[in-house]
XYZ file of C-alpha atoms in Angstrom:
522
model
C -71.890 -56.468 -48.558
C -72.959 -57.972 -45.353
C -75.449 -56.861 -43.630
C -73.549 -54.687 -40.689
C -76.322 -54.170 -38.116
C -77.628 -57.839 -38.118
C -73.855 -59.177 -37.227
C -73.441 -56.306 -34.972
C -76.484 -57.499 -32.757
C -74.827 -60.952 -32.473
C -72.056 -59.698 -30.606
C -72.047 -60.643 -27.013
C -74.433 -63.346 -27.868
C -71.946 -66.531 -28.556
C -70.099 -64.960 -25.002
C -70.664 -67.468 -21.963
C -72.966 -66.563 -19.397
C -72.323 -65.893 -15.815
C -72.372 -68.441 -13.301
C -72.102 -66.478 -10.314
C -72.200 -63.179 -8.528
C -68.705 -61.388 -7.022
C -68.743 -59.749 -3.567
C -70.232 -56.752 -4.654
C -73.336 -59.290 -6.013
C -72.459 -58.263 -9.371
C -72.868 -60.885 -12.008
C -69.234 -62.849 -12.403
C -67.858 -66.009 -13.772
C -66.672 -68.356 -11.151
C -63.425 -70.196 -11.201
C -62.904 -73.656 -10.747
C -62.726 -75.384 -7.263
C -58.743 -76.242 -7.983
C -58.272 -72.140 -9.657
C -60.014 -71.221 -6.594
C -57.854 -72.847 -4.600
C -54.651 -71.853 -6.054
C -55.907 -68.154 -6.170
C -56.418 -68.301 -2.283
C -52.953 -70.165 -1.581
C -51.082 -67.165 -3.979
C -53.068 -64.171 -2.212
C -54.964 -65.597 0.929
C -52.977 -64.417 4.038
C -56.030 -65.553 6.433
C -56.458 -62.041 7.464
C -59.723 -59.732 6.630
C -59.696 -58.623 3.185
C -61.944 -55.760 2.338
C -64.868 -58.055 1.454
C -63.884 -61.203 3.776
C -63.222 -62.005 7.451
C -60.490 -64.193 7.766
C -62.992 -67.031 9.323
C -64.762 -67.055 5.750
C -61.315 -67.461 4.019
C -61.058 -70.507 5.963
C -64.032 -71.903 5.546
C -63.557 -71.252 1.907
C -59.752 -73.112 1.413
C -61.278 -75.991 3.803
C -64.179 -76.582 1.552
C -62.448 -75.940 -1.687
C -59.846 -78.754 -0.314
C -62.904 -81.070 0.094
C -63.482 -80.804 -3.260
C -60.434 -81.687 -5.049
C -57.931 -84.441 -5.012
C -54.905 -84.402 -2.441
C -52.212 -83.986 -4.912
C -53.222 -81.018 -6.074
C -53.328 -79.695 -2.584
C -49.919 -80.917 -2.520
C -49.144 -79.226 -5.442
C -50.724 -75.561 -4.919
C -48.647 -75.787 -1.463
C -45.464 -76.272 -3.083
C -46.274 -73.497 -5.890
C -47.448 -71.523 -3.396
C -44.321 -71.563 -0.897
C -41.987 -71.955 -3.376
C -43.231 -69.167 -6.258
C -45.198 -67.242 -4.266
C -43.402 -67.224 -0.843
C -46.743 -67.383 1.155
C -46.243 -68.116 4.763
C -49.582 -69.521 6.300
C -51.906 -70.876 3.625
C -48.869 -73.303 2.659
C -49.089 -74.373 5.872
C -52.611 -75.195 5.960
C -52.177 -77.229 2.731
C -49.830 -79.094 4.560
C -51.958 -79.503 7.367
C -55.006 -80.431 5.339
C -52.091 -83.531 3.972
C -51.930 -85.026 6.958
C -55.530 -85.692 7.395
C -55.803 -86.403 3.719
C -53.049 -88.396 2.801
C -49.847 -88.492 4.992
C -47.942 -90.264 2.091
C -48.102 -86.561 -0.471
C -47.524 -84.700 3.052
C -44.060 -86.980 3.276
C -43.466 -85.648 0.108
C -44.038 -81.664 0.359
C -43.319 -81.343 4.122
C -39.650 -80.012 4.076
C -40.338 -78.210 0.744
C -42.956 -75.987 2.302
C -42.186 -75.738 5.915
C -38.688 -75.057 5.474
C -38.203 -72.132 8.537
C -38.691 -72.019 12.404
C -41.596 -69.862 10.992
C -43.265 -71.965 8.857
C -42.900 -74.529 11.581
C -44.813 -72.598 14.174
C -47.261 -71.990 11.993
C -47.897 -75.410 10.675
C -48.094 -76.380 14.514
C -50.461 -74.003 15.368
C -52.687 -75.014 12.654
C -52.696 -78.625 13.771
C -53.110 -77.979 17.384
C -56.069 -75.376 16.717
C -58.134 -78.561 15.504
C -59.292 -76.559 12.068
C -58.209 -79.736 10.307
C -60.032 -82.221 12.037
C -57.356 -82.817 14.617
C -55.996 -81.217 17.446
C -52.840 -83.322 18.362
C -49.837 -83.664 16.047
C -50.310 -87.127 15.195
C -47.712 -89.729 14.663
C -46.462 -89.340 11.021
C -46.556 -85.298 11.577
C -44.430 -85.917 14.369
C -41.824 -87.465 12.623
C -41.503 -85.175 10.108
C -41.602 -82.351 12.979
C -38.464 -84.669 14.508
C -36.697 -84.846 11.299
C -36.679 -80.986 10.934
C -34.999 -80.633 14.040
C -32.675 -83.446 13.012
C -31.683 -82.436 9.539
C -30.893 -78.703 10.819
C -27.339 -77.380 12.784
C -27.866 -75.910 16.121
C -27.316 -72.628 14.588
C -30.003 -72.931 12.323
C -32.221 -74.092 15.306
C -31.192 -71.246 17.582
C -31.916 -68.497 15.108
C -35.082 -70.336 14.790
C -36.367 -70.264 18.172
C -37.255 -66.468 18.257
C -41.050 -66.191 17.990
C -44.295 -67.740 20.514
C -47.501 -69.661 20.282
C -46.002 -72.008 19.994
C -42.610 -70.952 20.342
C -39.976 -73.314 19.076
C -39.470 -74.976 22.865
C -43.323 -75.534 23.453
C -42.416 -77.876 19.941
C -39.148 -79.205 21.163
C -41.688 -80.568 24.357
C -44.401 -81.985 21.685
C -41.911 -84.342 19.401
C -38.876 -85.342 21.743
C -36.022 -85.569 18.905
C -33.415 -88.051 20.099
C -30.301 -85.654 19.778
C -27.502 -87.390 18.516
C -24.865 -85.913 20.672
C -23.780 -84.504 24.107
C -23.712 -81.259 22.758
C -27.363 -80.947 21.300
C -28.328 -82.901 24.195
C -27.306 -79.518 26.365
C -28.766 -77.626 23.770
C -32.074 -78.975 23.594
C -32.396 -78.749 27.388
C -31.262 -74.884 27.032
C -34.027 -73.905 24.906
C -36.601 -76.312 26.809
C -35.878 -75.476 30.260
C -33.233 -72.811 30.258
C -30.814 -74.962 31.911
C -27.382 -73.947 31.228
C -24.528 -76.897 31.194
C -21.894 -73.823 29.986
C -19.241 -76.939 29.417
C -21.378 -79.023 26.772
C -23.198 -76.268 25.249
C -22.559 -74.982 21.642
C -20.065 -71.502 21.739
C -22.305 -69.313 20.263
C -24.980 -69.978 23.047
C -21.725 -69.708 25.516
C -21.072 -66.346 24.307
C -24.461 -65.184 24.519
C -25.236 -66.060 28.116
C -22.017 -64.551 28.936
C -23.088 -61.333 27.025
C -26.514 -61.262 28.728
C -24.598 -61.676 32.091
C -22.187 -58.725 31.367
C -19.006 -61.103 31.924
C -18.374 -60.451 28.484
C -18.475 -57.068 25.886
C -18.202 -59.242 22.898
C -21.299 -59.059 20.607
C -22.699 -62.423 20.665
C -23.127 -63.786 16.606
C -27.087 -64.699 17.229
C -30.347 -62.598 15.814
C -30.582 -59.189 16.791
C -34.330 -60.035 17.850
C -32.544 -61.894 21.289
C -30.563 -58.888 21.908
C -33.301 -56.074 22.353
C -34.254 -56.753 25.301
C -30.932 -55.744 26.672
C -29.785 -52.057 27.337
C -27.464 -52.162 24.396
C -25.763 -48.976 23.837
C -25.803 -46.928 20.094
C -22.369 -48.001 19.502
C -23.639 -52.046 20.587
C -26.751 -51.191 18.115
C -24.582 -50.172 15.668
C -22.096 -53.142 15.655
C -25.654 -55.618 15.146
C -26.244 -53.508 11.997
C -22.646 -54.058 11.108
C -23.070 -57.917 11.090
C -26.823 -57.991 10.033
C -27.604 -60.146 6.771
C -29.471 -58.256 3.977
C -32.706 -59.422 4.635
C -32.199 -58.132 8.652
C -31.334 -54.950 7.155
C -34.108 -54.525 5.075
C -36.412 -55.571 7.762
C -35.087 -53.239 10.368
C -34.436 -50.071 9.319
C -36.918 -48.766 11.499
C -35.501 -50.556 14.758
C -31.955 -49.228 13.290
C -33.540 -45.173 13.025
C -35.010 -45.469 16.584
C -31.794 -46.825 18.030
C -29.829 -44.038 16.335
C -27.399 -46.540 14.309
C -27.307 -44.093 11.304
C -25.954 -41.033 13.816
C -22.570 -43.322 13.898
C -20.478 -42.019 11.557
C -19.995 -44.449 8.315
C -23.275 -46.415 8.883
C -25.685 -44.575 6.754
C -23.341 -45.737 3.584
C -22.428 -48.703 4.933
C -26.400 -49.991 5.139
C -27.305 -48.075 1.606
C -23.869 -50.021 0.121
C -25.399 -53.183 1.591
C -29.006 -52.537 0.393
C -28.176 -51.819 -3.507
C -25.375 -54.781 -3.327
C -26.480 -57.151 -6.435
C -24.985 -60.254 -5.500
C -26.511 -59.902 -1.639
C -30.626 -58.704 -3.526
C -30.379 -61.867 -6.068
C -28.616 -63.911 -3.076
C -31.712 -63.193 -0.938
C -34.139 -63.746 -3.418
C -36.190 -60.878 -2.388
C -39.631 -60.179 -4.482
C -40.418 -56.463 -4.958
C -43.628 -56.937 -2.954
C -41.046 -57.208 -0.409
C -38.842 -53.969 -1.006
C -41.963 -52.011 -1.481
C -43.203 -53.120 2.079
C -39.344 -51.841 3.369
C -39.785 -48.244 1.112
C -43.683 -47.435 2.321
C -42.830 -48.214 5.743
C -39.785 -46.455 7.040
C -40.122 -43.625 8.976
C -38.311 -39.916 8.944
C -35.212 -41.153 10.563
C -34.343 -43.403 7.796
C -31.972 -41.096 5.802
C -32.583 -40.361 2.250
C -29.379 -42.243 0.870
C -31.184 -45.596 3.015
C -34.476 -45.348 0.599
C -32.340 -44.544 -2.549
C -30.725 -47.668 -1.918
C -34.077 -49.044 -1.603
C -35.306 -48.088 -4.878
C -31.991 -49.517 -6.191
C -32.522 -52.608 -4.962
C -36.102 -52.569 -6.318
C -34.410 -51.920 -9.799
C -32.270 -54.871 -9.226
C -35.102 -57.248 -8.047
C -36.983 -56.610 -11.528
C -34.663 -57.380 -13.367
C -36.021 -60.395 -14.885
C -39.423 -59.020 -16.067
C -39.640 -59.617 -19.435
C -39.936 -57.814 -22.010
C -43.180 -58.865 -23.820
C -43.964 -58.381 -27.596
C -46.266 -56.478 -28.903
C -48.346 -53.546 -28.205
C -49.156 -54.173 -24.531
C -52.065 -52.081 -22.061
C -51.430 -52.098 -18.259
C -54.883 -51.639 -16.211
C -53.921 -51.099 -12.747
C -57.370 -51.090 -10.375
C -57.186 -47.784 -8.354
C -60.635 -48.048 -6.740
C -61.371 -47.808 -2.820
C -61.396 -51.535 -2.024
C -57.550 -51.870 -3.463
C -56.623 -49.415 -0.788
C -56.725 -51.877 1.794
C -54.072 -54.052 3.030
C -52.788 -56.452 0.484
C -52.203 -59.181 3.169
C -55.256 -58.187 5.137
C -56.326 -56.680 8.398
C -54.407 -58.239 11.054
C -54.502 -56.923 14.745
C -50.821 -55.567 15.565
C -49.582 -56.676 12.136
C -51.439 -55.105 9.093
C -48.742 -53.782 6.895
C -48.715 -50.932 5.587
C -48.851 -52.041 1.645
C -52.061 -51.788 0.155
C -53.519 -53.677 -2.892
C -53.217 -50.397 -4.867
C -49.515 -50.203 -4.206
C -49.238 -53.755 -5.601
C -50.972 -53.041 -8.586
C -49.140 -49.666 -9.051
C -45.735 -51.559 -8.607
C -46.577 -54.400 -11.515
C -47.816 -51.878 -13.612
C -44.173 -49.833 -12.892
C -42.225 -52.839 -13.714
C -43.578 -53.787 -16.647
C -43.690 -50.181 -17.880
C -39.617 -50.209 -16.810
C -38.755 -53.115 -19.127
C -41.536 -52.140 -21.965
C -41.312 -48.484 -22.539
C -43.797 -48.919 -25.306
C -46.598 -50.179 -23.223
C -49.482 -47.580 -21.863
C -50.973 -47.709 -18.388
C -54.233 -46.813 -17.700
C -55.692 -47.191 -14.460
C -58.868 -47.021 -13.977
C -61.842 -46.893 -11.489
C -65.620 -45.513 -12.176
C -63.645 -44.286 -15.123
C -60.044 -43.650 -16.628
C -57.580 -42.260 -14.708
C -55.526 -40.295 -17.370
C -51.536 -40.241 -15.794
C -48.516 -39.072 -17.296
C -45.650 -41.748 -16.172
C -42.077 -41.464 -17.958
C -40.322 -45.263 -18.309
C -36.998 -43.592 -17.248
C -38.336 -43.101 -13.816
C -37.408 -45.583 -11.392
C -40.209 -48.242 -10.559
C -40.706 -47.103 -7.034
C -41.455 -43.222 -8.246
C -43.957 -44.774 -10.744
C -45.616 -46.519 -8.066
C -46.006 -43.424 -5.996
C -47.364 -41.565 -8.673
C -49.935 -44.087 -9.850
C -51.141 -45.009 -5.955
C -51.639 -41.309 -5.461
C -54.553 -41.107 -7.862
C -57.848 -40.031 -7.105
C -60.184 -43.343 -6.153
C -63.920 -44.442 -6.607
C -65.985 -47.116 -7.186
C -65.008 -50.178 -9.202
C -65.862 -50.706 -13.246
C -63.364 -53.067 -14.707
C -64.731 -52.794 -18.541
C -64.017 -49.167 -18.693
C -60.481 -48.975 -19.875
C -61.282 -51.784 -22.984
C -64.077 -49.193 -23.609
C -62.023 -46.407 -23.503
C -59.406 -48.368 -26.163
C -62.679 -49.209 -27.645
C -63.389 -45.719 -28.352
C -60.171 -44.984 -29.750
C -59.984 -48.245 -32.204
C -56.927 -48.911 -30.400
C -54.534 -51.481 -31.727
C -53.057 -54.175 -29.275
C -51.549 -57.690 -28.463
C -51.567 -58.042 -24.566
C -54.209 -56.289 -21.955
C -52.630 -57.028 -18.791
C -55.465 -56.046 -15.611
C -54.463 -55.956 -12.086
C -57.285 -55.613 -9.663
C -59.290 -57.578 -7.285
C -61.970 -57.607 -10.046
C -65.230 -56.548 -7.335
C -66.518 -55.032 -10.710
C -69.875 -53.453 -10.161
C -70.894 -50.212 -11.272
C -70.866 -51.608 -14.834
C -73.192 -54.002 -13.757
C -76.732 -54.755 -15.488
C -78.359 -56.518 -12.375
C -77.463 -57.347 -8.694
C -77.535 -60.470 -7.186
C -78.345 -62.454 -10.279
C -76.630 -64.478 -12.943
C -77.372 -66.659 -15.884
C -78.328 -64.905 -18.838
C -76.056 -61.945 -19.016
C -72.595 -61.784 -19.732
C -70.203 -58.825 -17.880
C -69.129 -55.857 -19.633
C -65.902 -56.941 -19.566
C -66.616 -59.838 -21.710
C -68.658 -57.614 -23.940
C -65.679 -54.936 -24.145
C -62.874 -57.501 -24.686
C -64.878 -59.317 -27.608
C -64.997 -55.807 -29.631
C -61.263 -55.432 -28.731
C -60.724 -59.138 -30.145
C -62.747 -58.336 -33.255
C -59.822 -55.604 -34.088
C -57.505 -57.404 -32.861
C -57.788 -61.459 -33.329
C -54.246 -62.477 -32.074
C -54.906 -60.207 -28.611
C -54.453 -62.013 -25.300
C -55.648 -60.802 -21.508
C -54.875 -61.534 -18.227
C -56.400 -60.962 -15.064
C -54.348 -60.954 -12.033
C -55.880 -60.603 -9.219
C -54.287 -60.048 -5.948
C -56.877 -60.928 -3.413
C -58.505 -64.211 -2.872
C -62.523 -64.142 -3.975
C -62.816 -66.584 -6.291
C -64.896 -65.005 -9.130
C -63.815 -63.210 -12.325
C -65.074 -60.772 -14.735
C -63.865 -62.370 -17.835
C -64.125 -65.963 -18.536
C -60.931 -68.542 -18.300
C -60.347 -69.489 -22.111
C -57.766 -69.523 -25.061
C -57.462 -65.945 -25.358
C -57.359 -65.558 -21.681
C -55.973 -66.202 -18.108
C -56.849 -65.520 -14.906
C -53.756 -65.869 -12.074
C -53.764 -64.880 -8.142
C -50.519 -63.586 -6.759
C -48.322 -60.609 -5.939
C -44.924 -62.541 -6.276
C -42.492 -62.064 -9.045
C -43.290 -65.733 -10.228
C -46.175 -63.615 -12.298
C -44.201 -61.906 -14.702
C -42.918 -65.089 -16.045
C -46.000 -66.842 -16.521
C -47.676 -63.895 -18.041
C -44.603 -63.793 -20.879
C -45.572 -66.763 -21.689
C -49.050 -66.673 -22.287
C -48.667 -63.270 -23.989
C -45.831 -65.146 -26.330
C -48.264 -68.281 -26.993
C -46.341 -70.776 -24.607
C -49.047 -72.002 -22.710
C -52.618 -73.775 -23.492
C -55.940 -73.410 -21.489
C -56.003 -73.327 -18.117
C -52.476 -71.297 -18.128
C -51.992 -71.172 -14.471
C -53.496 -74.060 -13.548
C -50.750 -75.795 -16.086
C -47.818 -74.451 -13.926
C -49.152 -75.299 -10.666
C -49.892 -79.222 -11.801
C -46.370 -79.039 -13.441
C -44.834 -79.006 -9.680
C -43.036 -82.196 -9.321
C -43.673 -83.911 -6.306
């Protein structure tokens, strides 16, 4: 028989040595520049996080953009916008392309800058000078003009909500050429407030008539344009009756504040709209947005409406794939995970925390994989009893209420090793800032993380097993080095689930997530 002690002593010696430290100054593995940029684009919101300021995030992204080729920047911008549904980062990457490669910017501009909010983000970033210029320049001006020219006046009017810069500011910068008298009058109305009633579109005429008290008919305009007006409860109810699904989801507290739910039938109407399967799918709403709505609702929002949000969540995660084999889901519930998932921003800090998203992902996988085991961890593993038949929101809330401590990413793997557990997929959801299991601080090289060593022991029992590390904060290091059986991925949109399922089934190759970004066609 082979010498067990001899072979036992070699465990971990062939593992890669750490080459960086994380935000806690504990040994870690640095992701490649491309991988880091993709992670920042999929998770960063240019707001202060638990460990990094907004300025540090911006500086890191700009430095990474200097290290990778423009084509990868363009593909990352498209991936982050179309699949990650991010806002600030894709706009920043487009601004970088305006300096690095205007031909590539031309290819991706309309795909990334796809609404008024994104247009304002892009122009704001350009004018700030952070990418090396404070003016739009010839090519970006042309792309912005084309943005106006390819949209109807109703879409432009709906996009005119917001400031710094306003849509009027942008119009004055780029001077799009009106194609007819109606559009010329409309641009004049937006820029100067000039009202040439006869030439203006009908919906603008009705809006101005309503504002002036000349008409009692509610105009078909975005409700934000009506909020400064002294609307009655019934008028607010009329706004709610005609609202889109997305507008309804985002303004439940507004409706409660204006007593809309006290109007007969409105609670039932809004609840029915929120749980309408066709509307949920058409809105392309991903689970995080529904979690935001659910967590943020005030006491004035009726229980029926909150229940409808839970129903909408079940619809939104319907496409979460079933993963073959035994699955262990390891959500990080440590102290740093209690920070806002999109960072701290004055006046706009989300109520949803990293732990809420981690819990949501874990509960979603459990819902479609009832044999999966969820093992929360902080300093150690924490016991929790989850019922796969409970709603996703119920299980997510239960996980998010667990006590928190320090971060020890190796704890759940060591727990599984003590049990001699068998498994096919280990799925971490964390910020990867492990420090309690660090052998040393501020040093790297020669050491191996405890997570990698614990994973190697798990692999000795389960040679075909794979591990996914889902990072929901933009820090650029990991506790598990990327290799054939380990995937590091960033983001908190539902696009993550498909990538994970492909990896678990062996349908992806080395640098698994980067391949998904590289596969974007420009």
